XYZ file of C-alpha atoms in Angstrom:
662
model
C 30.164 -3.392 -11.768
C 27.747 -0.851 -10.516
C 26.543 -0.522 -6.797
C 22.758 -1.139 -7.801
C 23.404 -3.746 -10.722
C 21.211 -6.186 -9.575
C 18.357 -4.068 -9.697
C 19.153 -3.805 -13.672
C 18.876 -7.468 -14.303
C 15.955 -8.511 -16.252
C 12.955 -10.525 -14.738
C 10.232 -12.368 -16.740
C 6.682 -12.200 -16.411
C 5.284 -15.029 -18.118
C 6.701 -15.032 -21.542
C 7.582 -11.251 -21.355
C 11.119 -9.882 -20.381
C 11.260 -7.151 -18.465
C 14.485 -5.261 -18.593
C 15.012 -4.267 -15.071
C 13.440 -5.033 -11.594
C 11.401 -1.926 -11.357
C 7.789 -1.702 -11.830
C 5.671 1.463 -11.803
C 2.600 0.786 -9.563
C -1.083 2.001 -10.833
C -1.959 5.754 -9.701
C -5.320 6.932 -10.321
C -5.149 9.461 -13.349
C -8.971 9.314 -13.782
C -9.949 13.148 -14.742
C -11.223 13.875 -18.029
C -8.151 15.809 -19.121
C -6.087 12.266 -18.922
C -8.725 9.672 -19.757
C -11.130 9.310 -22.577
C -14.625 8.211 -21.952
C -13.882 5.162 -23.778
C -11.064 4.307 -21.595
C -8.164 5.062 -23.416
C -5.736 7.567 -22.158
C -5.599 11.100 -23.709
C -2.777 12.604 -25.472
C -1.502 14.225 -22.046
C -2.084 10.784 -20.360
C -0.083 9.129 -22.884
C 2.552 11.957 -22.477
C 2.678 11.189 -18.730
C 3.328 7.456 -19.196
C 6.036 8.088 -22.129
C 7.989 10.422 -19.447
C 8.152 7.611 -16.862
C 9.183 5.164 -19.488
C 11.806 7.491 -20.615
C 13.090 7.449 -17.029
C 14.276 3.994 -17.334
C 11.697 1.850 -15.723
C 11.041 -1.500 -16.662
C 7.412 -2.222 -16.609
C 4.600 0.345 -16.235
C 1.188 -0.659 -14.765
C -1.218 1.794 -15.661
C -4.015 3.465 -13.727
C -6.967 1.145 -13.254
C -9.593 1.198 -16.052
C -13.202 -0.078 -14.915
C -14.116 -3.070 -17.253
C -17.714 -2.196 -17.260
C -19.919 1.112 -16.658
C -23.069 -0.504 -15.356
C -22.596 -0.671 -11.526
C -20.360 1.080 -9.421
C -19.791 4.519 -11.227
C -18.457 7.646 -9.749
C -19.718 11.257 -10.906
C -16.111 12.379 -11.490
C -15.054 9.377 -13.834
C -17.382 7.840 -16.769
C -14.675 5.563 -18.451
C -14.918 2.217 -18.684
C -14.049 -0.479 -21.642
C -17.557 -1.173 -22.430
C -17.409 2.352 -24.234
C -14.585 1.173 -26.095
C -14.465 0.903 -30.048
C -12.080 1.249 -32.829
C -10.910 4.721 -31.592
C -9.687 2.893 -28.348
C -7.281 0.732 -30.270
C -6.026 3.757 -32.204
C -5.486 5.836 -29.174
C -4.030 3.022 -27.152
C -1.457 1.914 -29.718
C -0.081 5.456 -29.692
C 0.458 4.692 -26.077
C 1.790 1.200 -26.148
C 4.198 2.389 -28.968
C 5.673 5.296 -27.240
C 6.355 2.903 -24.257
C 7.957 0.566 -26.233
C 10.357 2.995 -28.192
C 11.281 4.125 -24.611
C 12.349 0.446 -23.822
C 9.883 -0.476 -21.255
C 7.056 -2.770 -21.080
C 3.276 -1.906 -20.186
C 0.349 -3.879 -18.593
C -3.003 -2.126 -18.710
C -4.717 -2.546 -15.150
C -8.308 -3.663 -15.315
C -10.635 -2.872 -12.391
C -13.908 -4.300 -11.129
C -14.566 -1.241 -9.148
C -15.139 -0.136 -5.530
C -18.220 -1.657 -3.755
C -18.304 -0.391 -0.379
C -15.113 1.725 -0.745
C -16.889 4.105 -3.163
C -17.330 7.509 -1.756
C -21.056 7.965 -1.533
C -21.006 11.695 -2.121
C -19.526 10.711 -5.606
C -21.346 7.467 -6.126
C -23.963 6.877 -8.993
C -26.075 3.774 -8.980
C -27.201 1.398 -6.430
C -24.318 0.280 -3.796
C -23.068 -3.238 -4.323
C -20.735 -5.554 -2.566
C -19.972 -9.163 -2.043
C -22.483 -9.683 0.705
C -25.543 -7.723 1.817
C -25.783 -5.169 4.448
C -21.990 -4.274 4.016
C -21.408 -0.864 5.474
C -19.776 1.702 3.292
C -16.151 2.753 4.268
C -16.773 6.797 4.121
C -20.352 6.570 5.269
C -21.336 3.391 7.355
C -25.124 4.346 7.670
C -25.081 3.192 3.889
C -25.430 -0.479 3.425
C -24.251 -2.335 0.036
C -26.412 -5.041 -1.509
C -24.943 -8.370 -2.581
C -24.301 -9.049 -6.352
C -26.295 -11.880 -8.176
C -24.554 -14.627 -9.899
C -25.814 -13.257 -13.032
C -23.898 -9.830 -12.338
C -20.754 -11.595 -11.459
C -20.715 -13.262 -14.806
C -21.166 -9.884 -16.267
C -18.400 -8.519 -14.797
C -16.401 -11.720 -15.661
C -17.247 -11.575 -19.270
C -16.216 -7.712 -19.000
C -12.864 -8.541 -18.126
C -12.533 -11.012 -20.873
C -13.585 -8.404 -23.517
C -11.136 -5.716 -21.702
C -8.147 -7.932 -21.703
C -8.881 -8.760 -25.462
C -8.998 -5.027 -26.061
C -5.724 -4.481 -24.339
C -3.905 -6.985 -26.401
C -5.082 -6.024 -29.830
C -4.171 -2.520 -28.761
C -0.474 -3.425 -27.866
C -0.173 -3.994 -24.189
C 2.118 -6.495 -22.936
C -0.143 -7.986 -20.388
C -2.825 -7.085 -17.861
C -2.987 -6.530 -14.381
C -6.091 -7.371 -12.441
C -7.090 -5.010 -9.640
C -8.744 -7.993 -7.812
C -7.442 -9.139 -4.386
C -6.078 -5.604 -3.176
C -7.038 -2.884 -0.758
C -10.784 -3.880 0.078
C -11.904 -3.284 -3.443
C -15.004 -4.864 -4.976
C -13.425 -8.200 -5.827
C -11.340 -8.334 -2.762
C -14.687 -7.977 -0.631
C -15.216 -11.418 -2.400
C -11.901 -12.776 -1.234
C -12.211 -11.802 2.762
C -14.351 -13.622 4.955
C -14.837 -10.609 6.984
C -16.784 -9.139 3.872
C -18.126 -11.905 2.285
C -21.091 -13.767 4.165
C -22.672 -15.399 0.904
C -23.858 -18.848 0.847
C -23.277 -19.780 -2.768
C -20.217 -20.934 -4.737
C -18.741 -17.483 -4.340
C -18.492 -17.670 -0.509
C -17.751 -20.010 2.121
C -13.897 -21.216 2.258
C -11.055 -19.733 0.835
C -11.653 -21.389 -2.673
C -15.276 -20.310 -2.980
C -13.924 -16.692 -2.166
C -11.181 -16.652 -4.855
C -13.735 -18.309 -7.423
C -14.288 -14.727 -8.760
C -10.653 -13.864 -9.642
C -10.178 -17.586 -10.697
C -12.898 -17.149 -13.451
C -11.427 -13.933 -14.305
C -7.969 -15.261 -15.085
C -9.525 -18.379 -17.083
C -11.780 -16.133 -19.139
C -8.518 -13.877 -19.979
C -6.433 -16.682 -20.861
C -9.241 -18.203 -23.005
C -9.701 -14.957 -24.905
C -6.049 -13.747 -25.257
C -4.077 -17.106 -25.236
C -1.906 -18.904 -22.316
C 0.816 -16.806 -23.246
C -0.655 -13.423 -22.474
C 0.464 -12.477 -19.073
C -1.784 -11.587 -16.071
C -0.951 -10.006 -13.229
C -2.858 -9.639 -9.816
C -2.441 -6.732 -7.447
C -2.617 -8.857 -4.224
C -2.691 -7.362 -0.764
C -1.176 -10.135 1.563
C -2.713 -9.202 4.865
C -5.775 -6.995 5.496
C -4.368 -5.618 8.763
C -7.801 -4.565 9.966
C -9.295 -5.067 13.461
C -12.752 -4.089 12.317
C -14.765 -2.105 10.283
C -12.990 1.195 9.636
C -10.499 0.229 12.408
C -7.097 -0.570 10.997
C -3.769 -1.606 12.872
C -0.553 0.324 13.055
C 3.061 -1.025 12.390
C 4.070 -3.184 15.483
C 0.205 -3.261 16.947
C -0.488 -6.727 18.649
C -3.951 -7.361 17.187
C -6.467 -10.114 16.030
C -6.447 -9.922 12.162
C -10.189 -9.542 11.404
C -9.544 -9.968 7.261
C -6.906 -11.990 5.629
C -4.085 -13.230 8.021
C -0.516 -13.966 6.622
C -1.283 -17.680 6.502
C -4.485 -17.095 4.296
C -2.133 -14.710 2.209
C 0.333 -17.140 1.605
C -2.555 -19.779 0.812
C -4.190 -17.642 -1.643
C -1.023 -16.841 -3.248
C -0.273 -20.566 -4.021
C -3.901 -20.885 -5.417
C -3.445 -17.782 -7.607
C -0.521 -19.308 -9.106
C -2.230 -22.542 -9.908
C -4.986 -20.597 -11.359
C -2.938 -19.104 -13.882
C -1.730 -15.714 -12.727
C 1.472 -14.802 -13.663
C 2.765 -12.274 -11.144
C 1.895 -10.974 -7.734
C 1.953 -7.249 -7.406
C 1.948 -7.162 -3.619
C 1.360 -4.992 -0.628
C -1.041 -5.243 2.607
C -4.097 -3.291 3.817
C -7.526 -2.661 2.719
C -9.530 1.139 3.092
C -10.161 0.012 6.828
C -6.237 0.376 6.994
C -5.594 2.428 4.179
C -2.036 3.565 5.339
C -0.440 0.259 4.155
C -1.621 0.479 0.291
C -0.933 4.316 0.541
C 1.542 4.604 3.144
C 1.947 8.303 4.441
C 5.214 9.587 5.937
C 4.493 8.160 9.534
C 4.661 4.717 7.797
C 8.069 2.995 7.975
C 10.105 2.445 4.570
C 9.341 -1.127 3.323
C 6.262 -1.343 5.337
C 5.079 -4.503 3.442
C 8.196 -5.885 2.617
C 7.922 -8.949 5.336
C 4.631 -10.014 4.070
C 5.641 -9.931 0.338
C 8.629 -11.801 1.296
C 7.021 -14.770 2.896
C 4.707 -14.948 0.238
C 7.566 -15.150 -2.447
C 9.087 -18.094 -0.650
C 5.855 -20.040 -1.346
C 5.271 -19.258 -5.365
C 7.531 -19.416 -8.270
C 6.154 -16.613 -10.193
C 7.376 -12.998 -9.621
C 6.346 -11.202 -6.589
C 6.718 -7.399 -6.912
C 6.654 -5.443 -3.341
C 5.206 -1.882 -3.096
C 4.892 0.453 -0.310
C 7.706 2.830 0.561
C 10.276 0.917 -1.413
C 12.290 3.575 -3.267
C 15.198 3.922 -0.970
C 17.828 2.437 -2.925
C 19.773 0.607 -0.310
C 16.281 -1.253 0.954
C 15.280 -2.017 -2.743
C 18.653 -3.584 -3.633
C 18.644 -5.735 -0.534
C 15.260 -7.079 -1.186
C 16.150 -8.095 -4.566
C 19.805 -9.369 -3.894
C 18.624 -11.419 -1.024
C 15.606 -12.917 -3.071
C 13.204 -11.569 -0.807
C 11.195 -10.433 -3.815
C 11.428 -10.518 -7.551
C 10.863 -6.682 -8.236
C 10.271 -3.346 -6.643
C 7.012 -1.479 -7.109
C 7.455 2.219 -6.864
C 4.604 5.067 -7.637
C 5.050 8.251 -6.084
C 8.782 8.465 -6.226
C 8.407 8.236 -10.124
C 6.227 11.343 -9.953
C 8.907 13.392 -7.740
C 11.731 12.212 -10.017
C 10.500 10.328 -13.344
C 14.486 9.590 -13.899
C 14.618 7.735 -10.784
C 15.956 4.501 -12.608
C 18.227 6.347 -14.884
C 20.340 8.286 -12.115
C 20.511 5.034 -10.040
C 21.847 3.051 -12.758
C 24.164 5.708 -13.510
C 25.462 6.122 -10.076
C 23.968 9.363 -9.471
C 21.506 8.079 -6.342
C 22.077 11.406 -4.760
C 20.797 13.490 -7.445
C 17.388 11.785 -7.350
C 14.629 14.125 -5.938
C 13.145 12.155 -3.009
C 9.465 11.458 -2.603
C 8.413 12.582 0.928
C 5.208 10.497 1.081
C 3.187 13.652 1.642
C 0.333 12.727 -0.788
C -0.400 16.230 -1.554
C -0.186 16.657 -5.080
C -1.202 12.821 -5.745
C -3.784 10.956 -3.739
C -5.324 14.130 -2.349
C -6.084 15.729 -5.352
C -7.096 12.213 -7.023
C -9.984 12.134 -4.340
C -10.932 15.651 -5.196
C -11.244 14.816 -8.944
C -8.355 16.884 -9.895
C -5.602 15.934 -12.103
C -2.914 14.052 -10.286
C 0.231 15.636 -9.915
C 3.057 16.028 -7.388
C 3.924 18.416 -4.335
C 7.647 18.485 -5.521
C 7.065 18.135 -9.310
C 4.323 20.566 -10.899
C 5.336 18.966 -14.366
C 3.555 15.782 -13.613
C 0.537 14.952 -16.035
C 1.215 18.457 -17.708
C 4.776 17.622 -18.814
C 4.516 19.400 -22.080
C 2.805 22.585 -20.879
C 5.173 23.098 -17.647
C 8.517 21.972 -19.658
C 11.207 24.282 -18.504
C 12.334 26.417 -21.735
C 15.063 28.554 -22.328
C 14.262 32.093 -21.312
C 13.828 34.662 -24.434
C 15.575 36.989 -22.564
C 18.327 36.599 -19.809
C 17.888 38.507 -16.514
C 19.867 39.112 -13.299
C 17.553 37.700 -10.523
C 17.882 38.233 -6.790
C 16.145 35.631 -4.814
C 15.569 36.710 -1.213
C 15.242 33.395 0.960
C 16.699 30.065 1.265
C 13.955 28.235 2.173
C 12.289 25.281 -0.152
C 10.433 28.102 -2.401
C 13.386 30.078 -2.891
C 15.775 27.143 -3.658
C 13.178 25.981 -5.992
C 12.736 29.460 -7.652
C 16.326 29.696 -7.960
C 16.877 26.146 -9.509
C 14.170 26.553 -12.199
C 15.353 30.221 -13.016
C 18.805 28.746 -13.611
C 17.868 26.091 -15.531
C 16.175 28.465 -17.853
C 19.349 30.800 -18.368
C 18.907 33.279 -15.954
C 21.572 34.796 -13.723
C 20.540 33.985 -10.137
C 21.901 35.084 -6.745
C 20.130 33.606 -3.621
C 20.608 35.359 -0.043
C 19.548 33.501 3.256
C 19.968 35.211 6.366
C 20.946 32.395 8.352
C 23.569 29.774 8.298
C 21.444 27.110 6.803
C 19.175 26.520 3.728
C 15.817 25.021 4.438
C 13.771 27.712 6.083
C 10.783 26.572 8.046
C 11.211 22.867 6.477
C 14.082 22.559 8.622
C 11.807 22.355 11.872
C 9.219 20.691 9.743
C 11.765 17.479 8.783
C 12.999 17.399 12.608
C 10.467 14.592 13.573
C 11.947 11.237 13.596
C 9.557 10.031 10.933
C 10.463 12.773 8.521
C 13.960 11.193 6.853
C 12.477 11.597 3.415
C 12.020 15.424 4.432
C 15.813 15.722 5.388
C 16.775 14.162 2.114
C 15.010 16.464 0.323
C 16.512 19.496 1.950
C 19.933 17.888 0.937
C 18.966 17.406 -2.378
C 17.996 21.065 -2.875
C 21.477 21.819 -1.307
C 23.078 19.816 -3.829
C 21.327 21.719 -6.679
C 22.392 24.995 -5.258
C 25.936 23.581 -5.438
C 25.673 22.134 -8.889
C 24.125 24.777 -10.608
C 25.729 28.330 -11.171
C 23.947 29.915 -8.528
C 25.685 32.623 -6.435
C 24.340 31.769 -3.006
C 25.107 34.224 -0.023
C 24.762 32.852 3.647
C 24.450 34.828 6.745
C 23.186 37.651 4.774
C 20.160 39.867 5.270
C 19.074 41.814 2.251
C 18.839 45.483 2.839
C 18.299 48.280 0.418
C 22.072 48.768 0.106
C 22.637 45.466 -1.074
C 19.821 45.576 -3.526
C 20.913 48.868 -4.860
C 24.566 47.247 -5.356
C 23.338 43.928 -6.937
C 20.870 46.052 -9.017
C 18.841 42.948 -10.286
C 16.228 43.149 -13.127
C 14.075 40.768 -11.108
C 13.324 40.231 -7.459
C 11.902 37.054 -5.828
C 10.905 37.428 -2.181
C 10.793 33.741 -0.681
C 10.865 35.231 3.116
C 8.609 32.631 4.589
C 6.444 33.080 7.552
C 6.853 33.325 11.236
C 4.880 31.184 14.020
C 1.950 32.973 15.657
C 2.263 33.683 19.469
C -0.213 33.674 22.401
C -0.363 36.936 24.268
C -1.380 35.318 27.737
C -0.093 35.477 31.328
C 2.711 33.153 31.383
C 3.691 33.068 27.830
C 7.333 34.468 28.427
C 8.176 31.443 30.836
C 11.152 29.480 29.315
C 9.051 26.201 29.255
C 6.689 28.038 26.689
C 8.043 27.740 23.156
C 6.640 27.767 19.247
C 6.327 24.573 17.537
C 9.526 25.608 15.562
C 11.523 26.276 18.668
C 10.303 22.566 19.849
C 11.328 21.021 16.698
C 14.505 22.675 16.272
C 15.670 22.344 20.126
C 14.021 18.889 21.195
C 16.049 18.705 23.865
C 13.977 21.551 25.651
C 10.851 19.367 25.522
C 10.604 17.582 28.560
C 8.257 16.141 31.208
C 4.577 16.508 30.848
C 3.884 18.308 27.199
C 0.922 20.135 26.575
C 0.528 21.392 23.082
C -1.788 24.205 22.077
C -3.240 23.884 18.892
C -4.477 20.490 17.259
C -3.774 21.156 13.763
C -1.399 19.068 11.640
C 1.770 20.249 13.017
C 0.279 19.946 16.753
C -0.812 16.383 16.181
C 2.270 15.391 14.432
C 4.480 16.654 17.316
C 2.098 15.109 19.799
C 2.681 11.732 17.803
C 6.282 11.989 17.627
C 6.392 12.332 21.582
C 4.025 9.962 22.390
C 5.604 7.115 20.530
C 8.289 7.486 22.869
C 5.827 7.040 25.824
C 5.805 10.724 26.752
C 2.638 12.116 28.557
C 1.046 14.422 25.892
C -1.961 16.517 25.922
C -3.406 18.612 22.870
C -5.685 21.484 23.566
C -7.778 22.580 20.728
C -10.030 25.551 20.395
C -12.222 24.272 17.925
C -14.460 21.383 18.238
C -12.208 18.462 16.747
C -8.686 18.129 16.071
C -7.017 17.488 12.746
C -9.554 19.808 10.988
C -7.190 20.273 8.127
C -7.160 19.716 4.383
C -4.539 16.608 4.162
C -5.120 13.302 2.559
C -7.327 10.569 3.806
C -4.399 8.071 4.303
C -2.580 10.693 6.454
C -5.501 11.882 8.311
C -6.876 8.198 9.137
C -3.445 7.283 10.181
C -2.909 10.217 12.770
C -6.602 9.390 14.047
C -5.674 5.747 14.882
C -2.456 7.035 16.099
C -4.092 9.312 18.510
C -6.062 6.743 20.313
C -3.530 3.874 20.144
C -0.679 6.111 21.863
C -2.889 7.579 24.475
C -2.768 11.178 23.189
C -5.297 13.225 25.519
C -7.002 15.540 23.430
C -9.300 18.259 25.006
C -11.326 20.289 22.192
C -13.681 23.222 22.336
C -11.225 25.020 24.823
C -10.297 28.636 25.153
C -6.274 29.139 27.084
C -6.573 31.643 29.581
C -3.050 31.322 31.299
C 0.292 29.393 30.925
C 1.498 30.240 34.694
C 2.649 28.466 37.615
C 3.565 25.226 35.646
C -0.161 24.388 34.050
C -2.198 25.442 31.126
C -5.363 26.876 32.096
C -8.636 26.674 30.051
C -12.239 27.134 29.824
C -14.346 24.594 28.330
C -17.763 25.612 28.250
C -18.359 27.638 31.329
C -15.879 25.270 33.478
C -12.393 26.371 34.075
C -9.991 23.840 33.937
C -5.887 23.442 34.303
C -3.520 20.847 32.982
C -0.105 20.459 34.403
C 2.697 21.218 32.094
C 6.489 20.874 32.024
C 6.684 21.764 28.410
C 4.164 24.133 26.637
C 4.308 23.857 22.716
C 2.460 26.814 20.991
C 1.127 25.476 17.451
C -1.351 27.966 16.309
C -0.420 28.493 12.809
C 1.625 30.936 11.058
C 1.965 34.264 9.259
C 3.562 35.624 6.228
C 6.658 37.835 6.919
C 6.393 41.574 5.973
C 7.695 41.771 2.139
C 10.278 44.212 1.263
C 9.264 47.060 -0.499
C 11.202 47.882 -3.733
C 10.579 50.621 -6.119
C 11.280 50.081 -9.845
C 11.774 46.432 -9.922
C 9.958 43.569 -11.131
C 9.092 41.725 -7.753
C 7.508 38.435 -7.177
C 6.417 37.088 -3.841
C 6.057 33.544 -3.497
C 5.609 30.663 -1.015
C 4.522 31.588 2.557
C 5.618 34.927 2.071
C 2.773 35.622 -0.414
C 0.192 33.263 1.384
C 0.751 30.801 4.184
C 0.353 27.332 2.754
C 2.328 23.853 2.684
C 5.125 22.378 0.775
C 3.079 21.955 -2.558
C 1.965 25.691 -2.109
C 5.738 26.856 -1.870
C 6.995 24.572 -4.675
C 4.385 25.355 -7.018
C 4.249 29.093 -6.605
C 7.989 29.057 -6.984
C 7.949 26.776 -10.139
C 4.966 28.461 -11.775
C 6.372 31.778 -11.318
C 9.911 31.220 -12.288
C 8.858 29.262 -15.225
C 7.201 32.358 -16.669
C 9.752 34.911 -16.108
């Protein structure tokens, strides 16, 4: 018996048996390279799903495909099932046949669209919603109009048509993207967003009439034996428009509370839905359905477990459920029937196979950064993964044996250096890696030090294991010199020497209570008393959040007119903005710091000079690339921060893309 055997017992969704308890959650592959105009997935899109199925997952739920193209369109995606014809069936059968060959089942997710959640900068057509005057999430100045009864019926008929196409194409079932995340149909189900006076408003049964009619038309078109799942956010977790609650916060629920979530679940089962694919949240509390690293693991499990007590159909729980022990307990204890995983399958498509085979330590962990997935989706780019550049380009980025075996020296044992060494070795090169300190991980050691970054720590351990498992000659406490290069005589050199923190040349900067962000993260015992952080970028605000959560007095001083003026995924950004207010982090913007003397930080804002008392000053104003080593007569590549200061995605991708072509 294996430790995780309970996760590999079959489960039934309607009359469909799924081989294990893992379901791949829908993720938005909407770009033209991956989805055709008729709503079918392109050959590259099919290959993406096939690769996940080959990794051992039991059920794949596809990216959402809109059932109609009349309303609620975005400029970046014109795919919808009302364009589907014979070619759709032919192309979709290629997908379903490959998934079945790999031993998995597949449901097509059908979407009603966005409503007030559609970003207006990419919107086409008239803004619509459940009720008149609903403010747009991204631009509250824009107000959405109410859908008419005739338009609602058009949607319902379109769902029936889409499901019929799915069945003909070989899908094992469909999932309705309905009562979830504050999208259009969810706006009908929540009284806070639904002010209608007709049969689609009022009490809970009226607000659920839209999804009730959807499942009825699907069962009529496809038969009672065709499974229909529903994506279901148990609680809304909102305080007001564009204001969500943080975990543990005492608040008055403006949306759907737990009691109504349970009532809705019971009604949905009675209406004919065969599975509840559960989480929490709306776009107003976006960190629940798309939990960033700041959210606790299993952040939606308690609510999904309450729902499972009141229904007999399977409940799947999604939301940072990838930690094997967490998933195992959730299923073994009967809290939920199955485990919903999304981003972890991007970071490591072989998650299920590795877990089943007893190789849990070999799973490359998702770090919940959203850099390669959610952020890119919202920019209209192909979805990918910060840690796995081969996602959605599985064939083009496949690691193939090198035509000529070379001796390669990698200088620097940070994430970029280790990724380069890993890829080069897999391709057959002879690789030696040199790290000048006694630890692998580079700047990522400090980045992972915050208490909420346990998955980052797991990633460092994963890379350390790869360095041990692969035939890589690792040299610790070794700073590379010209003499060492001459002695090794490599054919190729990878410079992955990283970056260094920028410093302030101001009076008082030499005081022992003044330190860089890296020093503060690596030696948290030195951070005490009243904390002043200079620099309101991502690192500065994350450090402020880490300390403010413990009740410490934190002030952030930023030269620009706002903090978090950085390019990060919206879910991460919105969470941190909410946390700044909730935890009482004091923010000073438009400030020029002039002195760090006498236990205070002196700055000017406009023409006025002010000071903030400080027992600890943390300087977080960015990083500069290290000076590359100059080597004559060698094939040299500079990767990661050594070439251009970026983030983890930049380090991993530059290492992978360079090493795959050497």
